[in-house]
């Protein structure tokens, strides 16, 4: 690991200010960042630990939305009675991430900023139509994921919370890597007054929606309705080479 300066500010403003004048990175639970730094795949002159800003950890539920603070741990989302009542699929997704240690330390903000192609929360952001709140703006979930480990976040921009509209019903299912439990492929499907959304993670460089499945499920919200949908392999993580029979 390369040497770095460590700061633990007590407010969002102080944390954003601490990014100035250095190659700085926010530190959430360190579940991805610290591993990458240990392997020297990543480096930073300054780490800004967000763990001393309680407001970033809040989870709240209104009549229409579940809002999860960026520093809420996966275990907190999984065990929140409010989240379980409003969007059970979101709590179940959080409860299926990694093992107990990962869930005790990993955060929703870190998971989304990291944009691992196999991470679960990106499927929820797209499948539920969430909005990412940052220290400077709101970003529609549909505009957030840009590519492999790439997001719409600008340098120094901090995710402060994620707001999920409450659907009529939703479910998340993943085919998981047996050791890490990352999604080899994971799908969040939701139905609400706005329509049907399907968010997929694991199958491309970043999470994506599937309009063909959304259309089929809007016509008939049944598994059978999806059977006839054929998806083009273009852009998928793995393609059968054309020379193969
Ligand atoms: C063994 C193992 C198994 C795992 N299994 C799964 C799984 O099954 N499913 C799954 O979805 N994930 C899985 N993960 C990922 C894990 O859930 C974490 O969410 C992920 O590693 C991010 O960790 P973190 O929240 O500690 O963020 P960090 O590692 O601290 O940060 C990650 C990146 O996000 C940036 N960042 C952090 N917070 C913010 C913020 N608020 N605003 C802007 N940028 C920010 C950091 O600067 C860094 O670049 C696994 C991880 C491990 C180690």
CSV table of C-alpha atoms and ligand atoms in Angstrom, one decimal:
chain,number,residue,atom,x,y,z
A,1,UNK,CA,0.0,0.0,0.0
A,2,UNK,CA,1.2,3.5,-0.8
A,3,UNK,CA,1.4,6.1,1.9
A,4,UNK,CA,-1.6,8.4,2.3
A,5,UNK,CA,-3.0,11.2,4.5
A,6,UNK,CA,-6.1,10.2,6.6
A,7,UNK,CA,-8.9,12.7,7.6
A,8,UNK,CA,-12.2,12.0,9.4
A,9,UNK,CA,-14.3,15.2,9.0
A,10,UNK,CA,-17.6,15.7,10.9
A,11,UNK,CA,-19.7,17.2,8.2
A,12,UNK,CA,-20.5,16.8,4.4
A,13,UNK,CA,-19.1,20.3,3.7
A,14,UNK,CA,-15.9,19.6,5.6
A,15,UNK,CA,-15.5,16.3,3.7
A,16,UNK,CA,-16.0,17.9,0.3
A,17,UNK,CA,-13.6,20.7,1.3
A,18,UNK,CA,-11.0,18.1,2.3
A,19,UNK,CA,-10.9,16.9,-1.3
A,20,UNK,CA,-9.4,20.2,-2.5
A,21,UNK,CA,-5.7,20.3,-3.4
A,22,UNK,CA,-5.0,16.6,-3.2
A,23,UNK,CA,-5.7,13.4,-5.1
A,24,UNK,CA,-8.4,12.5,-2.5
A,25,UNK,CA,-10.9,9.6,-2.2
A,26,UNK,CA,-13.8,9.2,0.1
A,27,UNK,CA,-13.5,6.1,2.4
A,28,UNK,CA,-16.8,4.4,3.3
A,29,UNK,CA,-16.4,0.9,4.6
A,30,UNK,CA,-13.1,0.3,2.7
A,31,UNK,CA,-14.5,-3.0,1.4
A,32,UNK,CA,-13.3,-2.3,-2.2
A,33,UNK,CA,-11.1,0.7,-1.8
A,34,UNK,CA,-8.7,-0.6,0.8
A,35,UNK,CA,-8.4,-4.0,-0.9
A,36,UNK,CA,-7.5,-2.2,-4.2
A,37,UNK,CA,-5.0,0.1,-2.3
A,38,UNK,CA,-3.4,-2.9,-0.6
A,39,UNK,CA,-2.8,-4.5,-4.0
A,40,UNK,CA,-1.6,-1.2,-5.3
A,41,UNK,CA,-4.3,-1.3,-8.0
A,42,UNK,CA,-5.5,2.1,-6.6
A,43,UNK,CA,-3.8,4.9,-4.7
A,44,UNK,CA,-4.8,8.2,-3.1
A,45,UNK,CA,-2.8,11.0,-1.5
A,46,UNK,CA,-5.7,11.5,1.0
A,47,UNK,CA,-8.5,9.3,2.3
A,48,UNK,CA,-11.5,11.1,3.7
A,49,UNK,CA,-13.3,8.8,6.1
A,50,UNK,CA,-17.1,9.5,6.0
A,51,UNK,CA,-17.7,7.5,9.1
A,52,UNK,CA,-18.1,10.4,11.5
A,53,UNK,CA,-21.0,12.1,9.7
A,54,UNK,CA,-24.1,10.5,11.3
A,55,UNK,CA,-26.5,12.2,8.8
A,56,UNK,CA,-25.1,10.1,6.0
A,57,UNK,CA,-26.3,7.0,7.8
A,58,UNK,CA,-30.0,7.8,8.1
A,59,UNK,CA,-32.7,5.6,6.6
A,60,UNK,CA,-36.1,7.1,6.2
A,61,UNK,CA,-39.4,6.0,4.7
A,62,UNK,CA,-42.2,8.3,3.5
A,63,UNK,CA,-45.5,7.4,1.9
A,64,UNK,CA,-43.8,7.2,-1.5
A,65,UNK,CA,-40.1,6.7,-1.1
A,66,UNK,CA,-37.4,4.9,0.9
A,67,UNK,CA,-34.3,7.1,1.3
A,68,UNK,CA,-31.1,5.4,2.3
A,69,UNK,CA,-28.1,7.5,3.5
A,70,UNK,CA,-24.9,6.8,1.6
A,71,UNK,CA,-23.1,5.5,4.7
A,72,UNK,CA,-25.9,3.1,5.6
A,73,UNK,CA,-24.4,-0.4,5.9
A,74,UNK,CA,-25.9,-3.3,4.0
A,75,UNK,CA,-26.7,-5.0,7.3
A,76,UNK,CA,-28.7,-1.9,8.4
A,77,UNK,CA,-30.7,-1.8,5.2
A,78,UNK,CA,-31.3,-5.6,5.4
A,79,UNK,CA,-32.6,-5.4,9.0
A,80,UNK,CA,-34.5,-2.1,8.8
A,81,UNK,CA,-38.2,-2.9,9.6
A,82,UNK,CA,-39.2,0.2,7.6
A,83,UNK,CA,-37.4,-0.9,4.5
A,84,UNK,CA,-38.6,-4.5,4.9
A,85,UNK,CA,-42.2,-3.2,5.0
A,86,UNK,CA,-41.9,-0.7,2.2
A,87,UNK,CA,-39.6,-2.5,-0.3
A,88,UNK,CA,-38.9,-6.0,0.9
A,89,UNK,CA,-37.0,-6.8,-2.2
A,90,UNK,CA,-34.5,-4.0,-1.3
A,91,UNK,CA,-33.9,-5.4,2.2
A,92,UNK,CA,-33.5,-8.9,0.7
A,93,UNK,CA,-31.0,-7.7,-1.8
A,94,UNK,CA,-28.9,-6.0,1.0
A,95,UNK,CA,-29.2,-9.2,3.1
A,96,UNK,CA,-27.8,-11.3,0.3
A,97,UNK,CA,-24.6,-9.2,-0.3
A,98,UNK,CA,-21.4,-11.0,0.6
A,99,UNK,CA,-21.0,-12.3,4.1
A,100,UNK,CA,-21.8,-10.8,7.5
A,101,UNK,CA,-18.5,-8.9,7.7
A,102,UNK,CA,-19.0,-7.4,4.3
A,103,UNK,CA,-22.6,-6.4,5.2
A,104,UNK,CA,-21.4,-4.9,8.5
A,105,UNK,CA,-18.9,-2.6,6.7
A,106,UNK,CA,-20.1,-2.2,3.1
A,107,UNK,CA,-22.3,0.8,2.3
A,108,UNK,CA,-24.8,1.7,-0.4
A,109,UNK,CA,-22.8,4.9,-1.3
A,110,UNK,CA,-19.6,3.0,-1.7
A,111,UNK,CA,-21.2,0.2,-3.7
A,112,UNK,CA,-22.8,2.7,-6.2
A,113,UNK,CA,-19.7,5.0,-6.5
A,114,UNK,CA,-17.6,1.9,-7.1
A,115,UNK,CA,-19.9,0.6,-9.8
A,116,UNK,CA,-18.5,-2.9,-9.8
A,117,UNK,CA,-20.1,-4.7,-12.8
A,118,UNK,CA,-21.2,-7.6,-10.5
A,119,UNK,CA,-22.6,-5.4,-7.6
A,120,UNK,CA,-26.2,-5.9,-6.6
A,121,UNK,CA,-27.4,-2.4,-5.7
A,122,UNK,CA,-27.0,-1.0,-9.3
A,123,UNK,CA,-29.8,-3.5,-10.4
A,124,UNK,CA,-32.0,-2.0,-7.6
A,125,UNK,CA,-31.2,1.6,-8.7
A,126,UNK,CA,-32.3,0.8,-12.3
A,127,UNK,CA,-35.0,-1.7,-11.5
A,128,UNK,CA,-36.7,0.5,-8.9
A,129,UNK,CA,-36.0,3.9,-10.7
A,130,UNK,CA,-34.0,5.4,-7.9
A,131,UNK,CA,-32.4,8.8,-7.7
A,132,UNK,CA,-28.9,9.4,-6.5
A,133,UNK,CA,-28.5,12.5,-4.3
A,134,UNK,CA,-25.1,14.1,-4.1
A,135,UNK,CA,-23.6,17.1,-2.3
A,136,UNK,CA,-24.5,19.2,-5.4
A,137,UNK,CA,-27.4,17.6,-7.4
A,138,UNK,CA,-29.8,14.8,-8.0
A,139,UNK,CA,-28.9,12.2,-10.6
A,140,UNK,CA,-31.5,9.9,-12.1
A,141,UNK,CA,-30.4,6.3,-11.7
A,142,UNK,CA,-30.9,5.8,-15.4
A,143,UNK,CA,-28.1,8.3,-16.0
A,144,UNK,CA,-25.7,7.2,-13.3
A,145,UNK,CA,-23.8,4.1,-14.6
A,146,UNK,CA,-21.5,4.9,-17.5
A,147,UNK,CA,-19.3,1.9,-17.9
A,148,UNK,CA,-16.9,-0.5,-16.1
A,149,UNK,CA,-16.4,1.2,-12.6
A,150,UNK,CA,-17.5,4.4,-14.2
A,151,UNK,CA,-20.3,6.7,-13.0
A,152,UNK,CA,-21.7,10.1,-13.6
A,153,UNK,CA,-20.0,11.4,-10.4
A,154,UNK,CA,-17.5,14.3,-10.9
A,155,UNK,CA,-14.2,14.5,-9.1
A,156,UNK,CA,-14.9,15.2,-5.4
A,157,UNK,CA,-18.6,14.8,-5.8
A,158,UNK,CA,-20.1,12.8,-2.8
A,159,UNK,CA,-23.2,10.6,-2.8
A,160,UNK,CA,-25.2,11.6,0.2
A,161,UNK,CA,-28.3,9.4,-0.2
A,162,UNK,CA,-30.3,7.2,-2.6
A,163,UNK,CA,-34.0,7.6,-2.9
A,164,UNK,CA,-36.1,4.6,-4.1
A,165,UNK,CA,-39.8,5.1,-5.1
A,166,UNK,CA,-41.9,2.4,-3.4
A,167,UNK,CA,-43.3,0.0,-6.0
A,168,UNK,CA,-46.5,-2.0,-5.9
A,169,UNK,CA,-44.3,-5.1,-6.0
A,170,UNK,CA,-40.7,-6.0,-6.7
A,171,UNK,CA,-38.2,-8.9,-6.5
A,172,UNK,CA,-34.5,-9.3,-6.8
A,173,UNK,CA,-32.9,-12.6,-7.8
A,174,UNK,CA,-29.3,-13.3,-8.5
A,175,UNK,CA,-27.2,-16.2,-9.8
A,176,UNK,CA,-24.3,-15.7,-7.4
A,177,UNK,CA,-20.6,-16.4,-7.4
A,178,UNK,CA,-20.5,-19.0,-4.7
A,179,UNK,CA,-17.5,-17.7,-2.7
A,180,UNK,CA,-18.1,-13.9,-2.8
A,181,UNK,CA,-21.8,-13.9,-3.5
A,182,UNK,CA,-21.3,-11.1,-6.1
A,183,UNK,CA,-23.9,-11.4,-8.9
A,184,UNK,CA,-22.8,-13.4,-11.9
A,185,UNK,CA,-26.1,-12.0,-13.0
A,186,UNK,CA,-28.7,-10.3,-10.9
A,187,UNK,CA,-32.2,-9.0,-11.9
A,188,UNK,CA,-34.5,-6.5,-10.1
A,189,UNK,CA,-38.0,-6.4,-11.4
A,190,UNK,CA,-40.6,-3.9,-10.2
A,191,UNK,CA,-44.2,-2.9,-11.0
A,192,UNK,CA,-45.6,0.5,-10.1
A,193,UNK,CA,-48.1,3.0,-11.4
A,194,UNK,CA,-45.3,4.3,-13.6
A,195,UNK,CA,-44.9,0.8,-15.3
A,196,UNK,CA,-42.5,-2.1,-15.1
A,197,UNK,CA,-38.8,-1.8,-14.7
A,198,UNK,CA,-36.1,-4.4,-15.2
A,199,UNK,CA,-32.6,-3.7,-13.9
A,200,UNK,CA,-29.8,-6.2,-14.6
A,201,UNK,CA,-26.3,-6.4,-13.1
A,202,UNK,CA,-23.4,-8.7,-13.9
A,203,UNK,CA,-24.0,-9.3,-17.6
A,204,UNK,CA,-22.4,-6.2,-19.1
A,205,UNK,CA,-19.7,-3.7,-18.2
A,206,UNK,CA,-22.3,-1.9,-16.0
A,207,UNK,CA,-25.9,-2.4,-15.0
A,208,UNK,CA,-28.6,-1.8,-17.6
A,209,UNK,CA,-32.4,-1.9,-18.2
A,210,UNK,CA,-34.1,-4.3,-20.6
A,211,UNK,CA,-36.9,-2.6,-22.5
A,212,UNK,CA,-38.0,-5.8,-24.2
A,213,UNK,CA,-38.7,-7.5,-20.9
A,214,UNK,CA,-40.3,-4.3,-19.4
A,215,UNK,CA,-42.7,-4.2,-22.4
A,216,UNK,CA,-43.5,-7.9,-22.1
A,217,UNK,CA,-44.1,-7.7,-18.4
A,218,UNK,CA,-46.2,-4.5,-18.7
A,219,UNK,CA,-48.5,-6.5,-21.1
A,220,UNK,CA,-48.7,-9.5,-18.7
A,221,UNK,CA,-46.8,-9.5,-15.4
A,222,UNK,CA,-46.1,-13.2,-15.5
A,223,UNK,CA,-43.0,-15.4,-15.9
A,224,UNK,CA,-44.5,-16.9,-19.0
A,225,UNK,CA,-44.6,-13.5,-20.7
A,226,UNK,CA,-40.8,-13.3,-20.6
A,227,UNK,CA,-40.3,-16.7,-22.2
A,228,UNK,CA,-40.7,-15.4,-25.7
A,229,UNK,CA,-38.4,-12.4,-25.3
A,230,UNK,CA,-35.2,-12.8,-27.2
A,231,UNK,CA,-32.3,-10.6,-26.2
A,232,UNK,CA,-29.5,-9.6,-28.6
A,233,UNK,CA,-26.1,-10.7,-27.1
A,234,UNK,CA,-24.4,-7.4,-28.2
A,235,UNK,CA,-22.9,-5.8,-25.3
A,236,UNK,CA,-23.2,-8.8,-23.0
A,237,UNK,CA,-20.1,-9.7,-21.0
A,238,UNK,CA,-19.6,-13.0,-22.9
A,239,UNK,CA,-20.4,-13.7,-26.5
A,240,UNK,CA,-20.0,-17.0,-28.4
A,241,UNK,CA,-17.3,-16.3,-31.0
A,242,UNK,CA,-18.8,-16.4,-34.5
A,243,UNK,CA,-16.3,-19.1,-35.5
A,244,UNK,CA,-18.0,-21.5,-33.0
A,245,UNK,CA,-20.8,-23.7,-34.2
B,1,LIG,C1,-15.7,-10.5,0.0
B,1,LIG,C2,-16.6,-9.5,-0.6
B,1,LIG,C3,-17.9,-10.0,-1.1
B,1,LIG,C4,-18.8,-9.0,-1.7
B,1,LIG,N1,-20.0,-9.5,-2.1
B,1,LIG,C5,-20.8,-8.6,-2.7
B,1,LIG,C6,-22.1,-9.0,-3.2
B,1,LIG,O1,-22.5,-10.2,-3.1
B,1,LIG,N2,-22.9,-8.1,-3.8
B,1,LIG,C7,-22.5,-6.8,-3.9
B,1,LIG,O2,-23.3,-6.0,-4.4
B,1,LIG,N3,-21.3,-6.3,-3.4
B,1,LIG,C8,-20.5,-7.2,-2.8
B,1,LIG,N4,-19.3,-6.8,-2.3
B,1,LIG,C9,-19.0,-5.3,-2.3
B,1,LIG,C10,-19.4,-4.6,-1.0
B,1,LIG,O3,-20.7,-4.9,-0.8
B,1,LIG,C11,-19.2,-3.1,-0.9
B,1,LIG,O4,-20.4,-2.4,-1.1
B,1,LIG,C12,-18.3,-2.5,-1.9
B,1,LIG,O5,-17.1,-3.3,-1.8
B,1,LIG,C13,-18.0,-1.0,-1.6
B,1,LIG,O6,-17.4,-1.0,-0.3
B,1,LIG,P1,-17.6,0.2,0.7
B,1,LIG,O7,-19.0,0.6,0.8
B,1,LIG,O8,-16.8,-0.2,1.9
B,1,LIG,O9,-16.9,1.4,-0.1
B,1,LIG,P2,-15.3,1.8,-0.2
B,1,LIG,O10,-14.5,0.5,-0.5
B,1,LIG,O11,-14.9,2.5,1.0
B,1,LIG,O12,-15.3,2.8,-1.4
B,1,LIG,C14,-15.5,2.3,-2.7
B,1,LIG,C15,-15.4,3.5,-3.7
B,1,LIG,O13,-16.5,4.4,-3.5
B,1,LIG,C16,-16.0,5.7,-3.2
B,1,LIG,N5,-17.0,6.2,-2.3
B,1,LIG,C17,-17.4,5.6,-1.1
B,1,LIG,N6,-18.4,6.3,-0.5
B,1,LIG,C18,-18.7,7.4,-1.4
B,1,LIG,C19,-19.6,8.4,-1.4
B,1,LIG,N7,-20.5,8.5,-0.4
B,1,LIG,N8,-19.6,9.3,-2.4
B,1,LIG,C20,-18.8,9.1,-3.4
B,1,LIG,N9,-17.8,8.2,-3.5
B,1,LIG,C21,-17.8,7.3,-2.5
B,1,LIG,C22,-14.6,5.5,-2.7
B,1,LIG,O14,-13.8,6.6,-2.8
B,1,LIG,C23,-14.1,4.3,-3.5
B,1,LIG,O15,-13.7,4.8,-4.8
B,1,LIG,C24,-18.4,-7.7,-1.7
B,1,LIG,C25,-17.2,-7.2,-1.2
B,1,LIG,C26,-16.3,-8.1,-0.7
B,1,LIG,C27,-15.0,-7.6,-0.2
